[in-house]
Coordinates of C-alpha atoms in Angstrom, one line a residue:
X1 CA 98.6 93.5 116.9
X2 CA 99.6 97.1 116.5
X3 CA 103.1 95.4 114.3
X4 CA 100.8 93.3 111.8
X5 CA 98.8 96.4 111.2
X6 CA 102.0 98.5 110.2
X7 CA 102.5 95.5 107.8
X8 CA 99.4 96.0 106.5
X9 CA 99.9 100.3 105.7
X10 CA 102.9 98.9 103.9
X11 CA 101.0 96.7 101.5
X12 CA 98.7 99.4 100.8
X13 CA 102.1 101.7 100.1
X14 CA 103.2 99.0 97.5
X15 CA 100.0 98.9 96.3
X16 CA 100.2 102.8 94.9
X17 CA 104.0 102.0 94.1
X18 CA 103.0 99.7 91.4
X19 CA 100.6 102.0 90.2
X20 CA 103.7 104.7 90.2
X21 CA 106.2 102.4 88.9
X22 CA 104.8 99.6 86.5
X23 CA 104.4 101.2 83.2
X24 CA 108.5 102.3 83.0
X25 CA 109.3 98.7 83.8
X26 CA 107.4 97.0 81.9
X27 CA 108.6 99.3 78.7
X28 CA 112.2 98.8 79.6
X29 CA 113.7 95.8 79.0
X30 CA 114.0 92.9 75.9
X31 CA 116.1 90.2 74.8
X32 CA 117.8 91.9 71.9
X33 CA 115.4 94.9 71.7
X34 CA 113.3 92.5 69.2
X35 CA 111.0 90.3 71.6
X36 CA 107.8 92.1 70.9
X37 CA 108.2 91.9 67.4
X38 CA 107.1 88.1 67.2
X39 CA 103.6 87.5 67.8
X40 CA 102.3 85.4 70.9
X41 CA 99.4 82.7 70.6
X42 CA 96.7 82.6 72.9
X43 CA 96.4 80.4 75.5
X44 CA 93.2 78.8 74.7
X45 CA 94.4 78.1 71.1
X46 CA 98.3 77.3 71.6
X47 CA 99.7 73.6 69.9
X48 CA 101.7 71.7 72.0
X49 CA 103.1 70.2 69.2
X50 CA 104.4 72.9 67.5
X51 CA 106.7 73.2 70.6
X52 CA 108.3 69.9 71.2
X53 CA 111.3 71.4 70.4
X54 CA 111.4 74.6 72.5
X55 CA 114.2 75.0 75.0
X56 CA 113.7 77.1 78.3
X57 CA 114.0 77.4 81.6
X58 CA 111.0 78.9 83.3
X59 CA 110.5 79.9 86.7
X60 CA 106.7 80.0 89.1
X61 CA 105.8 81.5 92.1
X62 CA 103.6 80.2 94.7
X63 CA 102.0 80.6 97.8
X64 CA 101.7 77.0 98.4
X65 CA 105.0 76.3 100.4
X66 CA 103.6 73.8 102.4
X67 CA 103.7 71.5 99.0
X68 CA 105.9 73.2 96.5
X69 CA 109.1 70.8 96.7
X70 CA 106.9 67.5 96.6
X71 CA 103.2 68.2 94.6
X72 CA 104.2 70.8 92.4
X73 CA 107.7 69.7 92.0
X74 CA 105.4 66.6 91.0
X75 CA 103.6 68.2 88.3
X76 CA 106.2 70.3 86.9
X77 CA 108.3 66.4 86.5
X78 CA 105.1 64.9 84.7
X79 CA 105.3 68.1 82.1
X80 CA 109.0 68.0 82.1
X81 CA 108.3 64.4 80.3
X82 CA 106.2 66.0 78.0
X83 CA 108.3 68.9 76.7
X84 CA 112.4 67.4 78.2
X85 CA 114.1 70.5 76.9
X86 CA 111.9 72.9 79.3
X87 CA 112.6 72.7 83.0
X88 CA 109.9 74.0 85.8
X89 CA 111.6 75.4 88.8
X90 CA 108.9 76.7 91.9
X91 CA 109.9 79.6 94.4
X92 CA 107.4 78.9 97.6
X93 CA 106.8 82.5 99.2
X94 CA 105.3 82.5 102.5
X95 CA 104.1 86.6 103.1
X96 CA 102.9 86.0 99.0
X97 CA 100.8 89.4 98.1
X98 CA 103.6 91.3 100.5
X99 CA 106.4 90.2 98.9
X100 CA 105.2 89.6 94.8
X101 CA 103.7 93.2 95.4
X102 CA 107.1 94.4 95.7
X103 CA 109.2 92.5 93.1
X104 CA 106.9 93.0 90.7
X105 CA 107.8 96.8 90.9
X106 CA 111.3 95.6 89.2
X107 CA 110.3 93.2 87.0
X108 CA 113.0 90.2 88.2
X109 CA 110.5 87.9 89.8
X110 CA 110.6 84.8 87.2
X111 CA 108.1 83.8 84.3
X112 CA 105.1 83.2 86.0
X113 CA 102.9 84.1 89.5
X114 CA 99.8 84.7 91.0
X115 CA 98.3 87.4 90.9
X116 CA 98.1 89.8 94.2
X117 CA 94.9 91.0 95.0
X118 CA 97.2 94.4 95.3
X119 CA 97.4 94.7 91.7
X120 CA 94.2 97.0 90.1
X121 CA 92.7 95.8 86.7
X122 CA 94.0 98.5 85.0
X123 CA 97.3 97.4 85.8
X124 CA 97.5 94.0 84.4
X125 CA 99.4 95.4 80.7
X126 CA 102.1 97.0 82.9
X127 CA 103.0 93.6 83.8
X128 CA 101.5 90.4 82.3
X129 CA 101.3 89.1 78.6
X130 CA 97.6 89.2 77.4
X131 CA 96.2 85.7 77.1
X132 CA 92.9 86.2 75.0
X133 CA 90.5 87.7 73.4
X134 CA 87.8 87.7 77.1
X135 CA 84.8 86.3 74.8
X136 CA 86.8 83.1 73.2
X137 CA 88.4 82.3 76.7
X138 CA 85.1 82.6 78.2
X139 CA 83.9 80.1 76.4
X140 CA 86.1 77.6 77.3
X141 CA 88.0 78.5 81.1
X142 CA 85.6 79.6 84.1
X143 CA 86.0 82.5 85.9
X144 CA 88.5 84.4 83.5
X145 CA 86.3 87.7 84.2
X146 CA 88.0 88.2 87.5
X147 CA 91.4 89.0 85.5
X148 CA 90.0 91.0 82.7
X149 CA 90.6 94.8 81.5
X150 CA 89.8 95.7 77.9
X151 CA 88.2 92.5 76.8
X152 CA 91.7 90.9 77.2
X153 CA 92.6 88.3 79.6
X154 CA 95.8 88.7 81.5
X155 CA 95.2 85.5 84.2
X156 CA 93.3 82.4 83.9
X157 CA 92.5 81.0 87.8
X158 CA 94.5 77.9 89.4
X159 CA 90.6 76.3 89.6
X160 CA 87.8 77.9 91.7
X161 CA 86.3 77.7 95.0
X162 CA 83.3 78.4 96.6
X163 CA 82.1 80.8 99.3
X164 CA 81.3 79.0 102.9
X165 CA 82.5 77.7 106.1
X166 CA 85.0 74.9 106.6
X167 CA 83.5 72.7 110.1
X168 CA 84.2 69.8 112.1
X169 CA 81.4 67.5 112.0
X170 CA 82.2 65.7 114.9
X171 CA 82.5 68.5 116.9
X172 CA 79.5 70.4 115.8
X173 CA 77.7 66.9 116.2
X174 CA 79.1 66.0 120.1
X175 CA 78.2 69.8 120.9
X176 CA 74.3 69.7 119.9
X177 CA 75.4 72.1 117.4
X178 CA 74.7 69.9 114.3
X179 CA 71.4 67.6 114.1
X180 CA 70.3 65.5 110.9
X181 CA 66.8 65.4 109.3
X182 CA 64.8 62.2 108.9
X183 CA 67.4 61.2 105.9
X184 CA 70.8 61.8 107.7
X185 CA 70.9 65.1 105.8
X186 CA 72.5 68.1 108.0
X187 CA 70.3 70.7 109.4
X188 CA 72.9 73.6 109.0
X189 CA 72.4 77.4 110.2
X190 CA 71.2 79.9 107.5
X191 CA 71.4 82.9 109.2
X192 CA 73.8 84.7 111.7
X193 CA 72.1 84.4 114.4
X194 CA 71.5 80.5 114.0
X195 CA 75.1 80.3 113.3
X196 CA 75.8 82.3 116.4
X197 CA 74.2 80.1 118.5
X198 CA 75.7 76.8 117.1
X199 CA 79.2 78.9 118.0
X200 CA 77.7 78.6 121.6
X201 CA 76.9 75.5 122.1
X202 CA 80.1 74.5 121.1
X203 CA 82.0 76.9 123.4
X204 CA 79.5 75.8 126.2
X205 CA 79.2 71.9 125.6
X206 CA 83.3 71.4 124.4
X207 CA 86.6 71.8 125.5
X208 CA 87.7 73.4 122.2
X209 CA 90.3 75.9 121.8
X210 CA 88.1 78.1 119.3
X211 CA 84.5 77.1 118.3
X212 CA 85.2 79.5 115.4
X213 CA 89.0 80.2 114.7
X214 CA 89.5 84.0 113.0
X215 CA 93.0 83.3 112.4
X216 CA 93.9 86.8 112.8
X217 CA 97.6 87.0 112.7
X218 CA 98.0 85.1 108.9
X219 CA 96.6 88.8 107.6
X220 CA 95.2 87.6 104.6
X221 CA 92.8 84.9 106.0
X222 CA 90.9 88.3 107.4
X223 CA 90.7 89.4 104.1
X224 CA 88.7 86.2 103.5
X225 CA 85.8 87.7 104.5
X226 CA 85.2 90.4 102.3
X227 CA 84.7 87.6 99.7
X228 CA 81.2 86.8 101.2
X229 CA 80.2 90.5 100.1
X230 CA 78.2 90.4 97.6
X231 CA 76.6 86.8 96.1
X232 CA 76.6 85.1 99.7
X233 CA 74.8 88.4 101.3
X234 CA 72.6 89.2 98.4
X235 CA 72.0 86.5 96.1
X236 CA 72.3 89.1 92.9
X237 CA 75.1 88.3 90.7
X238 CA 75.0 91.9 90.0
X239 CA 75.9 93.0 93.7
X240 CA 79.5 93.3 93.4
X241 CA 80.9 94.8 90.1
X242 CA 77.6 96.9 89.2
X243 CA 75.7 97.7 91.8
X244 CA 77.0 98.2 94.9
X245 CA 79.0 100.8 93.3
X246 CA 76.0 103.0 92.8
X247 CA 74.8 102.5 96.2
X248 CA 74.1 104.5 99.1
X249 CA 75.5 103.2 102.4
X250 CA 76.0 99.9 101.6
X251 CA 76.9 99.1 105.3
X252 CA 73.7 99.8 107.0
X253 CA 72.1 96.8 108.8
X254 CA 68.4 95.7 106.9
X255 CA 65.5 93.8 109.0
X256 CA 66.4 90.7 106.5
X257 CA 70.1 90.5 108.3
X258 CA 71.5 90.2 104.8
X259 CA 74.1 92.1 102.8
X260 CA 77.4 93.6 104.1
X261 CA 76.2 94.2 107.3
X262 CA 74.9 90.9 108.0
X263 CA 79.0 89.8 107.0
X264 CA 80.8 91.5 109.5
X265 CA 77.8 91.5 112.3
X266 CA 79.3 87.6 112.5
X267 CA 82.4 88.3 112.7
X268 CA 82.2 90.9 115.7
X269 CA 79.2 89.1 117.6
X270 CA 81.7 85.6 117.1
X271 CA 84.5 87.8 118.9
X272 CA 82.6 89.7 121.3
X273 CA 81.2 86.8 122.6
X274 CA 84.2 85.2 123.2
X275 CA 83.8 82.5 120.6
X276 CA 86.7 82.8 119.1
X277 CA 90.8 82.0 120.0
X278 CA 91.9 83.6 123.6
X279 CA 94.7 85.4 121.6
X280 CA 93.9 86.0 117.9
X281 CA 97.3 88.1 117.4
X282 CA 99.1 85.1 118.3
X283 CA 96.9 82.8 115.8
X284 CA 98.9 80.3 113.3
X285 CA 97.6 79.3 110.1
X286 CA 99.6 76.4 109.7
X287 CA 99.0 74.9 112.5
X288 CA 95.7 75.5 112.3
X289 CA 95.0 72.8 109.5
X290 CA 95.7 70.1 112.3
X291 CA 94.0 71.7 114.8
X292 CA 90.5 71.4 113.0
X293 CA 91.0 68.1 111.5
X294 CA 91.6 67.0 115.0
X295 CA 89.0 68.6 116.5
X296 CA 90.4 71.9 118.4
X297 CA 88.9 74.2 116.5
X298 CA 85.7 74.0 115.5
X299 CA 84.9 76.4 112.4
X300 CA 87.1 78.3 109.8
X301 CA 85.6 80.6 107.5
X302 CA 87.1 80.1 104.2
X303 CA 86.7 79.5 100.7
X304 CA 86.1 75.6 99.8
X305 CA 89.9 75.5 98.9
X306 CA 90.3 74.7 102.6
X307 CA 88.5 71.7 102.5
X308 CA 91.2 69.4 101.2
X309 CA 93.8 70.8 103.0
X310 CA 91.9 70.4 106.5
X311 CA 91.3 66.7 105.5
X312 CA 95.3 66.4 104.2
X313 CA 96.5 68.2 107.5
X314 CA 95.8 64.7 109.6
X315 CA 93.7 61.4 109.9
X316 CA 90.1 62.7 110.5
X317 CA 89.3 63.9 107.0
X318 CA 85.9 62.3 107.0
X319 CA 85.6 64.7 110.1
X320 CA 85.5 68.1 107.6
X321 CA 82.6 69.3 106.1
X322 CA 82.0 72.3 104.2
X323 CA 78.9 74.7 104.7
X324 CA 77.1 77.9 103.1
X325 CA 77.9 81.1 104.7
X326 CA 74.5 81.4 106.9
X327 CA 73.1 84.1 105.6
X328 CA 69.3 83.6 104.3
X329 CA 67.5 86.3 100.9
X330 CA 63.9 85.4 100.6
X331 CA 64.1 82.4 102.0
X332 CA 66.9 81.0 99.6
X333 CA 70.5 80.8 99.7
X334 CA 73.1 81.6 97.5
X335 CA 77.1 80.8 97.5
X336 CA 79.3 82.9 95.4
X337 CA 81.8 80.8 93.5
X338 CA 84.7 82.6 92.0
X339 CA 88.4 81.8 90.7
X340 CA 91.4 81.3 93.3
X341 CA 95.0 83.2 92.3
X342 CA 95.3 83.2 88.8
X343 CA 98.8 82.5 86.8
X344 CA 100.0 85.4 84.3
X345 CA 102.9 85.7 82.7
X346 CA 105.6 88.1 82.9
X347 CA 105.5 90.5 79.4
X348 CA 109.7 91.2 80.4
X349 CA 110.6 87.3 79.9
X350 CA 111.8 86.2 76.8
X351 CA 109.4 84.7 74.1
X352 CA 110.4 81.2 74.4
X353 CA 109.8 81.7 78.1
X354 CA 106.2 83.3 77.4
X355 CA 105.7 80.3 75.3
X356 CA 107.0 77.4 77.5
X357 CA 104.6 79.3 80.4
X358 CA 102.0 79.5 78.6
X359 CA 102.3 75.5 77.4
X360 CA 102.7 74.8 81.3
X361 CA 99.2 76.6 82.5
X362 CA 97.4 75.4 79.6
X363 CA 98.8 71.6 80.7
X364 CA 97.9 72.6 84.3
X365 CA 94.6 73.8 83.8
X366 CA 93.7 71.1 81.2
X367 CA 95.4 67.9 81.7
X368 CA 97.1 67.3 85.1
X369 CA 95.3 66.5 88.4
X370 CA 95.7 69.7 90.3
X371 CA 92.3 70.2 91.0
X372 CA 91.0 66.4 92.1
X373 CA 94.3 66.8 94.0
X374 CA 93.2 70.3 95.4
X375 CA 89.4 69.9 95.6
X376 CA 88.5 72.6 93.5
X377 CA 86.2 73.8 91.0
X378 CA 88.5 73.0 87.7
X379 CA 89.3 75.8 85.5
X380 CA 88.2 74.1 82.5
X381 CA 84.3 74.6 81.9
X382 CA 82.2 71.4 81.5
X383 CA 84.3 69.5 84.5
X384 CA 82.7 68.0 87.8
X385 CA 82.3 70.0 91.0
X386 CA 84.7 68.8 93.8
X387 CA 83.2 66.5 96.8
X388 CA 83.7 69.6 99.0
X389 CA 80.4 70.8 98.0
X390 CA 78.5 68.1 99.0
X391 CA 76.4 69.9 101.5
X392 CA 75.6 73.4 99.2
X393 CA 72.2 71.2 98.0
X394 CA 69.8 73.8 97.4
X395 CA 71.9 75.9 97.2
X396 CA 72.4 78.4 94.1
X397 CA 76.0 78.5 92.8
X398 CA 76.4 81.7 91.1
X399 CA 79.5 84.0 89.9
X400 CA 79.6 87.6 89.8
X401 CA 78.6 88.9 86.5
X402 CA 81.1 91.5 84.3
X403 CA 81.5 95.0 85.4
X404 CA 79.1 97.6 82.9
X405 CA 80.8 98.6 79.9
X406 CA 83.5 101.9 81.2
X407 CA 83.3 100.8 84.7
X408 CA 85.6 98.0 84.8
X409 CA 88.2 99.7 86.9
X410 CA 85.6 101.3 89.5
X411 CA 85.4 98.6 92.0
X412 CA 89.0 98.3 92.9
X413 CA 89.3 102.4 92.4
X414 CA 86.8 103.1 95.0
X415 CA 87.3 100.1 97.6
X416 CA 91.0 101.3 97.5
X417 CA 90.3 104.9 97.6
X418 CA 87.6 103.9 100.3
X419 CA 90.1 101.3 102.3
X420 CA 86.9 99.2 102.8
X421 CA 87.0 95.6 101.3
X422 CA 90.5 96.1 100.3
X423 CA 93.0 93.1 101.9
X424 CA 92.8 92.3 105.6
X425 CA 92.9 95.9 107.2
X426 CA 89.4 96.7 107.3
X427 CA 88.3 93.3 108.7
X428 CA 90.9 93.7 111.3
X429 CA 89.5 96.4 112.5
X430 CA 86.3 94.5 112.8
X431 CA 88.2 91.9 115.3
X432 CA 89.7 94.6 117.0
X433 CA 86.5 96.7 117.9
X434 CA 85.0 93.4 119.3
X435 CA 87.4 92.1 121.2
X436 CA 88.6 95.3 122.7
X437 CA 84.8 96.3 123.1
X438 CA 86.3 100.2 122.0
X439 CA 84.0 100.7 119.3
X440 CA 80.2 98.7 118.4
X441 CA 80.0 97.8 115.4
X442 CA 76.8 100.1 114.2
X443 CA 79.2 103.0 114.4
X444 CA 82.6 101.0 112.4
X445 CA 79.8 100.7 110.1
X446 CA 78.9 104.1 110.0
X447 CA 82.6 105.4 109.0
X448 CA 82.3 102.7 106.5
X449 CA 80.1 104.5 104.8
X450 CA 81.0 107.5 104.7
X451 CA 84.9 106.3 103.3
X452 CA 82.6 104.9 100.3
X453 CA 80.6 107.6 99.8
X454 CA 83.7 110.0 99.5
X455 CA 85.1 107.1 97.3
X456 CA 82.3 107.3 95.2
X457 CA 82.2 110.9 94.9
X458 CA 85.7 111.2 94.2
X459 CA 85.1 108.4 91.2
X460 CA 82.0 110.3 89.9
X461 CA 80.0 107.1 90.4
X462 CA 76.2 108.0 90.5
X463 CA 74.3 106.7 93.5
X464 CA 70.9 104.4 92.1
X465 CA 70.2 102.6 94.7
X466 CA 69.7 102.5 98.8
X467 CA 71.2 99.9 101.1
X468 CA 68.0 98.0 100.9
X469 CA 67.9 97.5 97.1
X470 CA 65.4 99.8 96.8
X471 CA 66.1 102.6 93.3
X472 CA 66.6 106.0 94.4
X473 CA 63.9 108.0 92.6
X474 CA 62.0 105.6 90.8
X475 CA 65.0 105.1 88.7
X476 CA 65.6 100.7 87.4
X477 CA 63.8 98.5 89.4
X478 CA 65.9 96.7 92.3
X479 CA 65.3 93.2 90.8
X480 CA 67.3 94.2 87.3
X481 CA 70.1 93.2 86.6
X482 CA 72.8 95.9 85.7
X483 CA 73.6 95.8 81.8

């Protein structure tokens, strides 16, 4: 445990090296000193057939190494039809944010990636070609906020997926854990504690390895949880880029057992309790795709992208379902649905490169299968939601709304100068206090809060609001929405 979190200090050392370094790349090199001179179309707005002709070689980073030299070799054939004088090659990169991080710093990393979660808004022009103007592609893509700065989009999202917990049905059925109403509908937990108890039942009436599985050692699937921070905790769209950065101790627990709190109280009463792996250092994430569709583990929490791999990984896939995190605001719940890694383009390739990358997302994005093939939300506004979230019924589907106008930096400056919902780090520490019962988790909490309130400080951020909603002074009511 003690190696993964040195990995960790050195992702947040790349993170300030790109910070330090990006601008002097990005401004060195051209093809010819005359690339910028020709003027790039938008994404949204390109013509395919203006570019039958174009010649290039492009290359794309990915994550997805399980199915980079079959799928996406797949798509990248179907496109190669299309336009025969480009050529698609994919690079599959397992430690993905570690390594991109770095090679981004240089420049020499290929034509186009996902982004890292390492790289701040304001960094996006050091590296990346702007797409559009943020109010046209808007209007068109979903969840083209997240990669915004300056009203210019620098990464439209490889689909969406939505905030809850990936389960074996069977399982969860054979362990008492699941029951059915009078219509065969799933009675599901809707707060912590119900979900807590489910966890129990299985551990006590199973033989399964984890009845919930943190998968600790893969890093970033820690880092998973910080996504449930914000819609899935508070049901306010506004939570995460407005107003949680003008509040004060956002960490403290509430009587409702909602907000951030009510996140990470799961996670360390799941551990503590012993309801998770024996050894979560020595956790495997690919493995771990079997394991739940055949019924060793239990319960993953991860964004609805899972769902189609758990059902791919083997020959239960009617045995995965997908539920809402359980946490429960006035009697309503709420699932945040936001985009998964978004593809930019590198501003140092040449134009026809640009060009023949920015004909391949837009094909991606609009015309190929990736997303019935993926199970998730499609990128393209106006398309159907994937099966996965069959079970979110009454359930409101909400994404988080635009950071106020001057403040569009100010989340990622003060969760990185705060080292609170930044990557897997913070969560780890979660794990660790639990299962090592060194610290309880009032007091992690605690230090939390005061790394955000020196963050906030530090940022000049001014502090409406207390952890309960509540306006500070009798300033905007706690059920408005930021502007």
């Amino acid at each position: 445990m003690k190696k993964k979190l040195l990995s960790l200090g050195l992702v947040a050392a790349m993170t300030v090296s790109l910070a330090a370094c990006g601008g002097k790349e990005a401004a060195k090199k051209d093809d010819g000193g005359d690339k910028q001179e020709k003027a790039l179309p938008t994404i949204d707005a390109i013509n395919g057939d203006d570019y039958k002709d174009l010649k290039a070689d492009i290359k794309i980073l990915t994550n997805r190494t399980d199915i980079v030299d079959d799928v996406y070799k797949g798509y990248a054939d179907e496109f190669h039809k299309l336009y025969p004088n480009i050529t698609v090659t994919y690079e599959g990169i397992t430690d993905y944010a570690e390594s991109v991080t770095l090679r981004l710093t240089n420049g020499d990393w290929g034509d186009i990636c996902f982004i890292p979660d390492t790289v701040e808004k304001k960094e996006f022009p050091n590296y990346f070609i702007p797409l559009g103007d943020y109010a046209k592609m808007n209007e068109k893509y979903n969840f083209v906020t997240e990669k915004t700065f300056d009203n210019t989009v620098y990464g439209v999202p490889n689909g969406g997926t939505a905030g809850g917990v990936a389960y074996n049905k069977k399982v969860w059925k054979e362990a008492g854990a699941l029951k059915e109403d009078s219509d065969g509908n799933a009675i599901l937990p809707k707060t912590p504690d119900e979900f807590l108890e489910a966890l129990e039942l299985i551990k006590k009436n199973t033989k399964v390895e984890a009845p919930l599985y943190t998968n600790f050692a893969a890093g970033w699937t820690m880092g998973a949880w910080n996504d449930y921070v914000g819609i899935a905790s508070t049901a306010d769209p506004d939570y995460k880029n407005n107003r949680l950065l003008h509040t004060k101790d956002p960490f403290t627990k509430n009587d409702e057992m909602s907000g951030p709190y009510a996140v990470y109280y799961t996670l360390y009463e799941a551990v503590a309790r012993k309801l998770v792996e024996e050894d979560p250092a020595s956790s495997d994430w690919e493995s771990s795709k079997a394991k739940i569709n055949n019924g060793e583990i239990a319960t993953m929490v991860l964004g609805s992208w899972c769902v189609q791999q758990f059902k791919d990984a083997g020959e239960n896939k009617d045995d995965i379902g997908y539920m809402p995190f359980p946490i429960t605001i006035g009697g309503k719940q709420a699932a945040s649905s936001g985009g998964n890694y978004a593809y930019a383009i590198n501003n140092q390739s040449s134009v026809d490169n640009q060009i023949a990358s920015m004909l391949y997302v837009k094909w991606l994005i609009e015309d190929s299968t990736i997303f019935a093939d993926e199970g998730s939300i499609p990128a393209l506004k106006g398309e159907p939601l994937p099966d996965a979230l069959a079970e979110f019924e009454g359930v409101e589907l909400l994404s988080d709304n635009a950071p106020a106008e001057g403040e569009e930096n100010l989340y990622d400056d003060i969760r990185m100068k705060a080292e609170v919902l930044s990557g897997d780090a913070p969560v780890t520490t979660v794990v660790e206090a639990a299962l090592y019962d060194s610290q309880k988790l009032e007091d992690l909490m605690g230090e939390w809060n005061e790394k955000w309130t020196s963050a906030q400080e530090s940022e000049g951020a001014e502090i409406k609001y207390n952890a309960d909603g509540s306006a500070i002074g009798g300033g905007e009511d706690a059920d408005s929405s930021a502007e």
